[in-house]
mmCIF file of C-alpha atoms and ligand atoms in Angstrom:
data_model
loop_
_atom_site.group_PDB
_atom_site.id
_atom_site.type_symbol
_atom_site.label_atom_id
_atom_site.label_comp_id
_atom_site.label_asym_id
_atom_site.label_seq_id
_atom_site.Cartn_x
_atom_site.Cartn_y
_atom_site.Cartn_z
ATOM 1 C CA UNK A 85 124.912 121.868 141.931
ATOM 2 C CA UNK A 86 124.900 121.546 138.122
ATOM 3 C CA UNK A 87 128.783 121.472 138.067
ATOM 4 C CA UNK A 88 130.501 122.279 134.480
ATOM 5 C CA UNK A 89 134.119 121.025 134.158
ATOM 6 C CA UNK A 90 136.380 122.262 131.474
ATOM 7 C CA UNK A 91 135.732 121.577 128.048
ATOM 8 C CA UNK A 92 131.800 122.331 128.911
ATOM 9 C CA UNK A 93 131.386 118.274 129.470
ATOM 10 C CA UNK A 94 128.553 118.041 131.916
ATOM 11 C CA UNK A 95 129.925 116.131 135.633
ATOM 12 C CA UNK A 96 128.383 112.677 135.568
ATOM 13 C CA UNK A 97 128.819 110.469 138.846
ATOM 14 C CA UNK A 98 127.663 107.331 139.580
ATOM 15 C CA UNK A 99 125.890 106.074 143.116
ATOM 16 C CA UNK A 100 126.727 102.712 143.186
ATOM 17 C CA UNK A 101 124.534 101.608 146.352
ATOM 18 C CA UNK A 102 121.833 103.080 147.508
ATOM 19 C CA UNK A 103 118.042 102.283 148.970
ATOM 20 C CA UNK A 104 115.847 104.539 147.498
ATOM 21 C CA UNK A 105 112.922 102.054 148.197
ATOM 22 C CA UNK A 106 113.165 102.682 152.053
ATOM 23 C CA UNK A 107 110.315 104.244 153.395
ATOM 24 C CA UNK A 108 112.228 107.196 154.537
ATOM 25 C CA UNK A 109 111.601 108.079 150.920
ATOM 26 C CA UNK A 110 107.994 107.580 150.696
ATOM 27 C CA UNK A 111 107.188 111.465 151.368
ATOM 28 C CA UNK A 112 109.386 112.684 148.181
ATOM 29 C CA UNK A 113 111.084 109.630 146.365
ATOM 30 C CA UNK A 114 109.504 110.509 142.973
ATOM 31 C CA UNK A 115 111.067 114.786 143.640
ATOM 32 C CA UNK A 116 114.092 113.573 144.697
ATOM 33 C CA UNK A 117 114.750 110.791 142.369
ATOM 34 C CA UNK A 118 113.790 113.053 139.558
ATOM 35 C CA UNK A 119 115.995 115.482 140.278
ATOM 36 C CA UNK A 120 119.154 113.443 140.519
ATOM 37 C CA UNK A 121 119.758 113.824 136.779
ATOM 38 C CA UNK A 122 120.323 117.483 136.725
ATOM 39 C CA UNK A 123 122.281 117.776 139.227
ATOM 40 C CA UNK A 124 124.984 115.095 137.947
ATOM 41 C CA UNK A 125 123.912 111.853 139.109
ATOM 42 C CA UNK A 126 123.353 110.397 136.029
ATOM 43 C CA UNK A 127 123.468 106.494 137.142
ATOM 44 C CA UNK A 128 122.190 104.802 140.187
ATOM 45 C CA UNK A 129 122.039 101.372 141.157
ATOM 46 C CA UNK A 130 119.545 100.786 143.873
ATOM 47 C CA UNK A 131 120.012 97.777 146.167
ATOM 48 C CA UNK A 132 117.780 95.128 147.712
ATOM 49 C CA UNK A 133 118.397 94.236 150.935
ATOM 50 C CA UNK A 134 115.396 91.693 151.197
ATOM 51 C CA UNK A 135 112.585 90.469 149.392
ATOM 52 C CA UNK A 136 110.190 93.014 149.433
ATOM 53 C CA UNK A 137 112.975 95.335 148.827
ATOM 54 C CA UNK A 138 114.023 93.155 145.744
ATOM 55 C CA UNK A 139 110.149 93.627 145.186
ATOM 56 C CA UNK A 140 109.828 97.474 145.436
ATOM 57 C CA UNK A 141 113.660 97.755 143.175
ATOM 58 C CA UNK A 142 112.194 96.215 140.607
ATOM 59 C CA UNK A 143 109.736 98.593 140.395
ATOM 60 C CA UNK A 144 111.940 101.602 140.810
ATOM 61 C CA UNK A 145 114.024 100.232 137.436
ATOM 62 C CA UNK A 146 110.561 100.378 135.305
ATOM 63 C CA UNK A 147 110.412 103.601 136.270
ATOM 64 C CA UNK A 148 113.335 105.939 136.254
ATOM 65 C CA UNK A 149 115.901 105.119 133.128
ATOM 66 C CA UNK A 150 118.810 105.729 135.092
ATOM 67 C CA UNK A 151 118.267 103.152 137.952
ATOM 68 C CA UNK A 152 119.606 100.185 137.684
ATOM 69 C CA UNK A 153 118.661 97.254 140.375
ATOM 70 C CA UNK A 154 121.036 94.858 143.044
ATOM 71 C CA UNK A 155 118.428 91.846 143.906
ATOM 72 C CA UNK A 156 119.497 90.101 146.984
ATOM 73 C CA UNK A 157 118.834 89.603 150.501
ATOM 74 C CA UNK A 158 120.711 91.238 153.303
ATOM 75 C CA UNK A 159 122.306 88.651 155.993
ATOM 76 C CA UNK A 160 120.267 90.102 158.758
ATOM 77 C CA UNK A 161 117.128 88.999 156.519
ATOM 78 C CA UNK A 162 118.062 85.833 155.187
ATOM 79 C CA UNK A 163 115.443 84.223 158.151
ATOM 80 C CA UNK A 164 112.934 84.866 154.991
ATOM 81 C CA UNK A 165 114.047 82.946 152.388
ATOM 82 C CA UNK A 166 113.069 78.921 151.065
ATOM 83 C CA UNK A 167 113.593 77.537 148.296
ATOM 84 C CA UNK A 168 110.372 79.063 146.917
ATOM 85 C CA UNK A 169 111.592 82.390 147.432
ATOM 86 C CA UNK A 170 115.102 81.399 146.257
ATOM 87 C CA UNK A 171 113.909 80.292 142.840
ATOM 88 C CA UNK A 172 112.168 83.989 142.448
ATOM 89 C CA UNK A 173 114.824 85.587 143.186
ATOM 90 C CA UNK A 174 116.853 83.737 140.485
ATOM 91 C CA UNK A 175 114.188 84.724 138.157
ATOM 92 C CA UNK A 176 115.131 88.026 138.939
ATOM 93 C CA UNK A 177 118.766 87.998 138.254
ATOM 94 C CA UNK A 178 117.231 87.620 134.125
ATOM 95 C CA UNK A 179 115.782 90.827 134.564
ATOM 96 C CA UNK A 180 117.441 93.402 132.149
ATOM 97 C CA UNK A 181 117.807 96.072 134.204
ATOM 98 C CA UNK A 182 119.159 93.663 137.182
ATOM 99 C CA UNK A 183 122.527 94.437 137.154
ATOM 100 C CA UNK A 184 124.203 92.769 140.405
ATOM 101 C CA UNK A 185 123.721 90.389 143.175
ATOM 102 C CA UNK A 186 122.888 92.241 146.557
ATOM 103 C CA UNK A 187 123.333 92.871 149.136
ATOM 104 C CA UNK A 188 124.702 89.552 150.450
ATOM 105 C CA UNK A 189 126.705 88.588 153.139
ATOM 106 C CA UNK A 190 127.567 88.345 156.644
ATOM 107 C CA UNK A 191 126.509 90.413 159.604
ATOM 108 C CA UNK A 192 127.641 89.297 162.912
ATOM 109 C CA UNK A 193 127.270 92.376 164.689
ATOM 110 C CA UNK A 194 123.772 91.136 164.994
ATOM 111 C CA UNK A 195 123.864 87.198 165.327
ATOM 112 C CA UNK A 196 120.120 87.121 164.316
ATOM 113 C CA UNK A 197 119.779 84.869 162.372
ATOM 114 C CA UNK A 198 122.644 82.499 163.200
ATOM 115 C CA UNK A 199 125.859 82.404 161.768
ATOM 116 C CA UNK A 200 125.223 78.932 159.839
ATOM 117 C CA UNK A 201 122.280 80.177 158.780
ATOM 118 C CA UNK A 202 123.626 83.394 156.933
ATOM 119 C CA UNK A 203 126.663 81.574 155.209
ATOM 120 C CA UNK A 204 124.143 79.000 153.889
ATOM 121 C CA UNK A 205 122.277 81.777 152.434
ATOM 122 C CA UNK A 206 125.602 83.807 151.069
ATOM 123 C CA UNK A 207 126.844 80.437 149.654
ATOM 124 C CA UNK A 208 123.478 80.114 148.300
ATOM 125 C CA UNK A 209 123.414 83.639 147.130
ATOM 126 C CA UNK A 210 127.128 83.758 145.692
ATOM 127 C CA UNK A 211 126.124 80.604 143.269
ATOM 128 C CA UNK A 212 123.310 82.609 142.023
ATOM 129 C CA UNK A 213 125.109 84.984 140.952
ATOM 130 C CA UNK A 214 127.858 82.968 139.554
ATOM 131 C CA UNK A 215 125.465 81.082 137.263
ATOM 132 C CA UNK A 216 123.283 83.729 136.509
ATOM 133 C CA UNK A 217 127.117 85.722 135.635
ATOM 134 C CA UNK A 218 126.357 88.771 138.046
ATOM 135 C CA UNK A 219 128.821 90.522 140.046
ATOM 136 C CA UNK A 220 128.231 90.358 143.550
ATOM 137 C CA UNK A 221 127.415 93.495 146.100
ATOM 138 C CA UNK A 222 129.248 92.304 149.347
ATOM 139 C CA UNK A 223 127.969 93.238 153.032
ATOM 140 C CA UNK A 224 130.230 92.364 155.744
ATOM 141 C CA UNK A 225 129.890 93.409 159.229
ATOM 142 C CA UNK A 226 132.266 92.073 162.111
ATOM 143 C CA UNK A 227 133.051 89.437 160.014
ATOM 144 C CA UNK A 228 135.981 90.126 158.555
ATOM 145 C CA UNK A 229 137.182 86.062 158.252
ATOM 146 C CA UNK A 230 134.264 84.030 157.587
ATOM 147 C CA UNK A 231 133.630 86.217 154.655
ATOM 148 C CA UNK A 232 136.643 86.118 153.456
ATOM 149 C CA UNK A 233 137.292 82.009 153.813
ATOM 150 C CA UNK A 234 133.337 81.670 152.505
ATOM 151 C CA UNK A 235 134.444 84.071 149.209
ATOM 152 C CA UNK A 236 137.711 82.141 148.667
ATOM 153 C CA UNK A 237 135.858 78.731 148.965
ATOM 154 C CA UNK A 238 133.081 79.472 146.482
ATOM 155 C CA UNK A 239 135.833 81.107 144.235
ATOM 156 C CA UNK A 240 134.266 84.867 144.068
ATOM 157 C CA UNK A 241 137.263 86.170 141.971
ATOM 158 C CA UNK A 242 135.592 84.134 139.006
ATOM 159 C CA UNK A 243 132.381 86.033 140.085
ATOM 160 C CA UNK A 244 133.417 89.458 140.926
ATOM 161 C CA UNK A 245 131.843 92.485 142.647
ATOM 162 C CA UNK A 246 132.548 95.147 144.987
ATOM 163 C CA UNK A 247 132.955 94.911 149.114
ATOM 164 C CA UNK A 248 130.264 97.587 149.879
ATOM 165 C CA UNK A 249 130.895 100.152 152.930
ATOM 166 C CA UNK A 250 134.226 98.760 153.272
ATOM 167 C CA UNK A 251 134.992 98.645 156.657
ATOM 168 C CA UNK A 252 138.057 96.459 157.217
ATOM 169 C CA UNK A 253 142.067 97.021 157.551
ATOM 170 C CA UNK A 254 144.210 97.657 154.598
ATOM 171 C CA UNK A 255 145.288 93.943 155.093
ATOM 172 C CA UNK A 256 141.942 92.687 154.390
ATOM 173 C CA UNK A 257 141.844 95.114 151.409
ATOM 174 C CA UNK A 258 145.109 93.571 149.757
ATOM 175 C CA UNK A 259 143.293 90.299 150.178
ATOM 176 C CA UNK A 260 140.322 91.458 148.599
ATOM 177 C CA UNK A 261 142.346 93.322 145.948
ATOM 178 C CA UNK A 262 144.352 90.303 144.692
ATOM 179 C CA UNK A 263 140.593 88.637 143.955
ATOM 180 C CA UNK A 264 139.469 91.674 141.629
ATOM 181 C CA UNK A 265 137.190 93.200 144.079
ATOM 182 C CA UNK A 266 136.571 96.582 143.943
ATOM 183 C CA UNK A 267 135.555 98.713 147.373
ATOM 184 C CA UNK A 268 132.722 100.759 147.833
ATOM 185 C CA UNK A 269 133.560 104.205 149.715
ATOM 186 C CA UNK A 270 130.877 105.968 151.283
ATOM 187 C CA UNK A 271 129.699 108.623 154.642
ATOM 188 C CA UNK A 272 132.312 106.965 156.958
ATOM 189 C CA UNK A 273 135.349 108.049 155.247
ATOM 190 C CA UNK A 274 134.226 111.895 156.085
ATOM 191 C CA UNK A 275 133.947 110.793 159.863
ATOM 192 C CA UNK A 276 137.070 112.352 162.182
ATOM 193 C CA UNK A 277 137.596 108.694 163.775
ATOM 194 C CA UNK A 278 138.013 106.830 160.393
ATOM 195 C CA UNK A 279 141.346 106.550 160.501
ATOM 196 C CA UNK A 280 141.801 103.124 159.924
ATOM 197 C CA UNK A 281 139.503 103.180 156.347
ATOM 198 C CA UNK A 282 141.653 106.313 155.696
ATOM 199 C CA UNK A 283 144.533 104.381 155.537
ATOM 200 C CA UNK A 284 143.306 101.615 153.622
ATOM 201 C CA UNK A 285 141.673 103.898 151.385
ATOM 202 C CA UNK A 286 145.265 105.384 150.472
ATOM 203 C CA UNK A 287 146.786 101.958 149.839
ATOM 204 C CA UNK A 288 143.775 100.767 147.010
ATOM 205 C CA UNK A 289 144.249 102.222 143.622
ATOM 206 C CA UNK A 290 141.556 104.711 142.393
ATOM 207 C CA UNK A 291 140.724 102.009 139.446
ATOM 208 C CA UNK A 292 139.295 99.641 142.017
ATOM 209 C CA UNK A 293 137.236 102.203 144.077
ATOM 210 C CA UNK A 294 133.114 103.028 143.897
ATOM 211 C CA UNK A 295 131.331 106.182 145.119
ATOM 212 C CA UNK A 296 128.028 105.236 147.201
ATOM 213 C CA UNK A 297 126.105 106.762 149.947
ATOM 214 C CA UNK A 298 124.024 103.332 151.159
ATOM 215 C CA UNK A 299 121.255 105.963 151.294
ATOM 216 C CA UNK A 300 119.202 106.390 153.814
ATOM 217 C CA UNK A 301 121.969 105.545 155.969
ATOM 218 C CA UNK A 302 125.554 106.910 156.868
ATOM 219 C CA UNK A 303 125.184 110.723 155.592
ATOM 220 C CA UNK A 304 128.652 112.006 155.476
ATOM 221 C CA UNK A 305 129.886 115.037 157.427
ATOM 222 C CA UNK A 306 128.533 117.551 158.158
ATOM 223 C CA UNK A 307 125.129 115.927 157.399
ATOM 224 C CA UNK A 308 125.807 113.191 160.035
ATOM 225 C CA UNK A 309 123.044 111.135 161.797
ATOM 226 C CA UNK A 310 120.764 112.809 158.778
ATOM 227 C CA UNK A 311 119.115 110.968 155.913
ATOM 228 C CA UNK A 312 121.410 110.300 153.398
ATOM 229 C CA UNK A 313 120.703 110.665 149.844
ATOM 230 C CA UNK A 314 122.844 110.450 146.406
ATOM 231 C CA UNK A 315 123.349 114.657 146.700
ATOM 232 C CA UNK A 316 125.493 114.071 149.393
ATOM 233 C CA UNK A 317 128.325 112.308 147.262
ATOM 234 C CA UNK A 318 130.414 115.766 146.534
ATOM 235 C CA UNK A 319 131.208 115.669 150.209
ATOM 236 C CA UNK A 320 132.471 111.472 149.647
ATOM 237 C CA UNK A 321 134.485 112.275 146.383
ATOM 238 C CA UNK A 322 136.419 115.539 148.256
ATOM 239 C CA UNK A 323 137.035 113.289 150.644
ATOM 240 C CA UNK A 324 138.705 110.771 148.379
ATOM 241 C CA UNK A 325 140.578 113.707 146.497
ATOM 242 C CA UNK A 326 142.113 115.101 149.406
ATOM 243 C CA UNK A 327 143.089 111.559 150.703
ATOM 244 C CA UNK A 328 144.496 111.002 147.092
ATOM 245 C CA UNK A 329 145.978 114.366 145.643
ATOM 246 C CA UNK A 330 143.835 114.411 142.843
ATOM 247 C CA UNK A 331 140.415 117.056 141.863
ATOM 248 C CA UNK A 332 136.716 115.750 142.710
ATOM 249 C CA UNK A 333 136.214 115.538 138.906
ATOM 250 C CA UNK A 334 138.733 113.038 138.503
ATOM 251 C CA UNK A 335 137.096 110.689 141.364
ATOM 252 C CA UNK A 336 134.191 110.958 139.496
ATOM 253 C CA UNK A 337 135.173 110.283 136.493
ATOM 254 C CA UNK A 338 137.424 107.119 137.560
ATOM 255 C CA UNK A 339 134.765 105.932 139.757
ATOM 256 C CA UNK A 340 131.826 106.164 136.675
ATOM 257 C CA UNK A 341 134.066 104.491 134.362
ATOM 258 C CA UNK A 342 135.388 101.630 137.046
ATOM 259 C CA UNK A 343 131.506 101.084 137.792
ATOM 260 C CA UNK A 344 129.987 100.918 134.424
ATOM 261 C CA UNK A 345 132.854 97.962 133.863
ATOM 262 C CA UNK A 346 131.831 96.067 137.137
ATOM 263 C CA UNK A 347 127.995 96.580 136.196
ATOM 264 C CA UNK A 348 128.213 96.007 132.589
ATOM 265 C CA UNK A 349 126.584 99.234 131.797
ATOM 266 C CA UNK A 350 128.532 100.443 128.471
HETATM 267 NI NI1 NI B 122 123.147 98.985 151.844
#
């Protein structure tokens, strides 16, 4: 869906987090990341999630001019990292198409690996990005306090970034709004029981939200349970509209401009 606003200016939106090096992609990545461009998606930032997905995003960015990469491992994967692997992924931060730190983070949901060993890593990881001056991608799962204390410790509103799949209560949102952050909307906002992200989504102001899909994961309605992919962010932005009073075009354009400012990309 080529869509043509008024004025003939072509839609442009931006996916702000997605996984296109997942191997649910490995039957048609290169068809389906092709055709992004024409039908809107004009930026994408793909994100790592661990090492050989830092790895295989790197790659991606060599190849496609409108993918931009998130190095960073996931809190669920942290178990794989040393100081070896550290230091490469530091390297990678100098890359030029390396545009954030991600996904980092906390995940107690699963407790594998343990909770000191995850905020070691997300200290680790939130340093990195400070002195390497990226923003940060945020993953937080059932862990709504330790990430907040470990972000207000290390000083994060120096470092900035966005709280991906935001999942929280409009309280933790004002918190995360007086450090700068913005909030990355995505599948679970279309859901009939997200209530509680529905409200929190009405309180932040539209200059402080992202569109993603965290492709292949969280497909919005009615695609549910489905593989996700960047196509499906029409149904994300109505969503936001509605919730909002405003047109799908003007979430996308807000939400391009707000993420080209967090990623540097103008
Ligand atoms: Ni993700």
């Amino acid at each position: 869906m080529v869509t043509v606003r008024k004025g003939a200016d072509k839609i442009m939106i931006f996916e702000s987090h997605a996984h296109y090096d997942d191997e649910a992609f490995d039957e048609d990545r290169e068809e389906l990341l092709g055709s992004l461009p024409e039908k809107g998606i004009d930026t994408v930032i793909n994100v790592g999630a661990s090492l050989e997905s830092c790895r295989k995003t790197i790659a991606l960015t060599e190849r496609y001019s409108f993918l931009y990469g998130a190095v960073g491992v996931h809190p669920s994967e942290t178990g794989e990292l040393d100081e070896k692997s550290f230091q490469w992924l530091k390297g990678c931060c100098g890359l030029r198409k390396v545009a954030a730190v991600g996904e980092i983070g906390l995940d107690y949901h699963w407790k594998e690996p343990a909770p000191d060993i995850q905020k070691m890593w997300f200290e680790r990881q939130l340093e990195m990005a400070e002195e390497t001056g990226l923003p940060v991608i945020i993953h937080s799962r059932d862990a709504a306090k330790d990430t907040l204390d470990l972000m207000k410790n290390a000083h994060a509103e120096k470092i900035g970034g966005v709280i991906h799949c935001f999942s929280y209560t409009k309280e933790i949102a004002e918190e995360y709004l007086n450090m700068g952050f913005y909030f990355g909307i995505g599948g679970v906002i279309t859901f009939p029981n997200a209530r509680k992200l529905k409200e929190a989504v009405a309180c932040i102001p539209m200059d402080r939200i992202l569109l993603e899909t965290d492709s292949p994961y969280l497909a919005p309605q009615p695609n549910r349970g489905k593989r996700n992919s960047s196509l499906n962010l029409p149904a994300i932005a109505g969503e936001i509209a509605a919730l909002k009073g405003i047109s799908p075009e003007e979430v996308y354009a807000v939400t391009h401009e707000n993420a080209e400012k967090l990623f540097r990309l103008k």
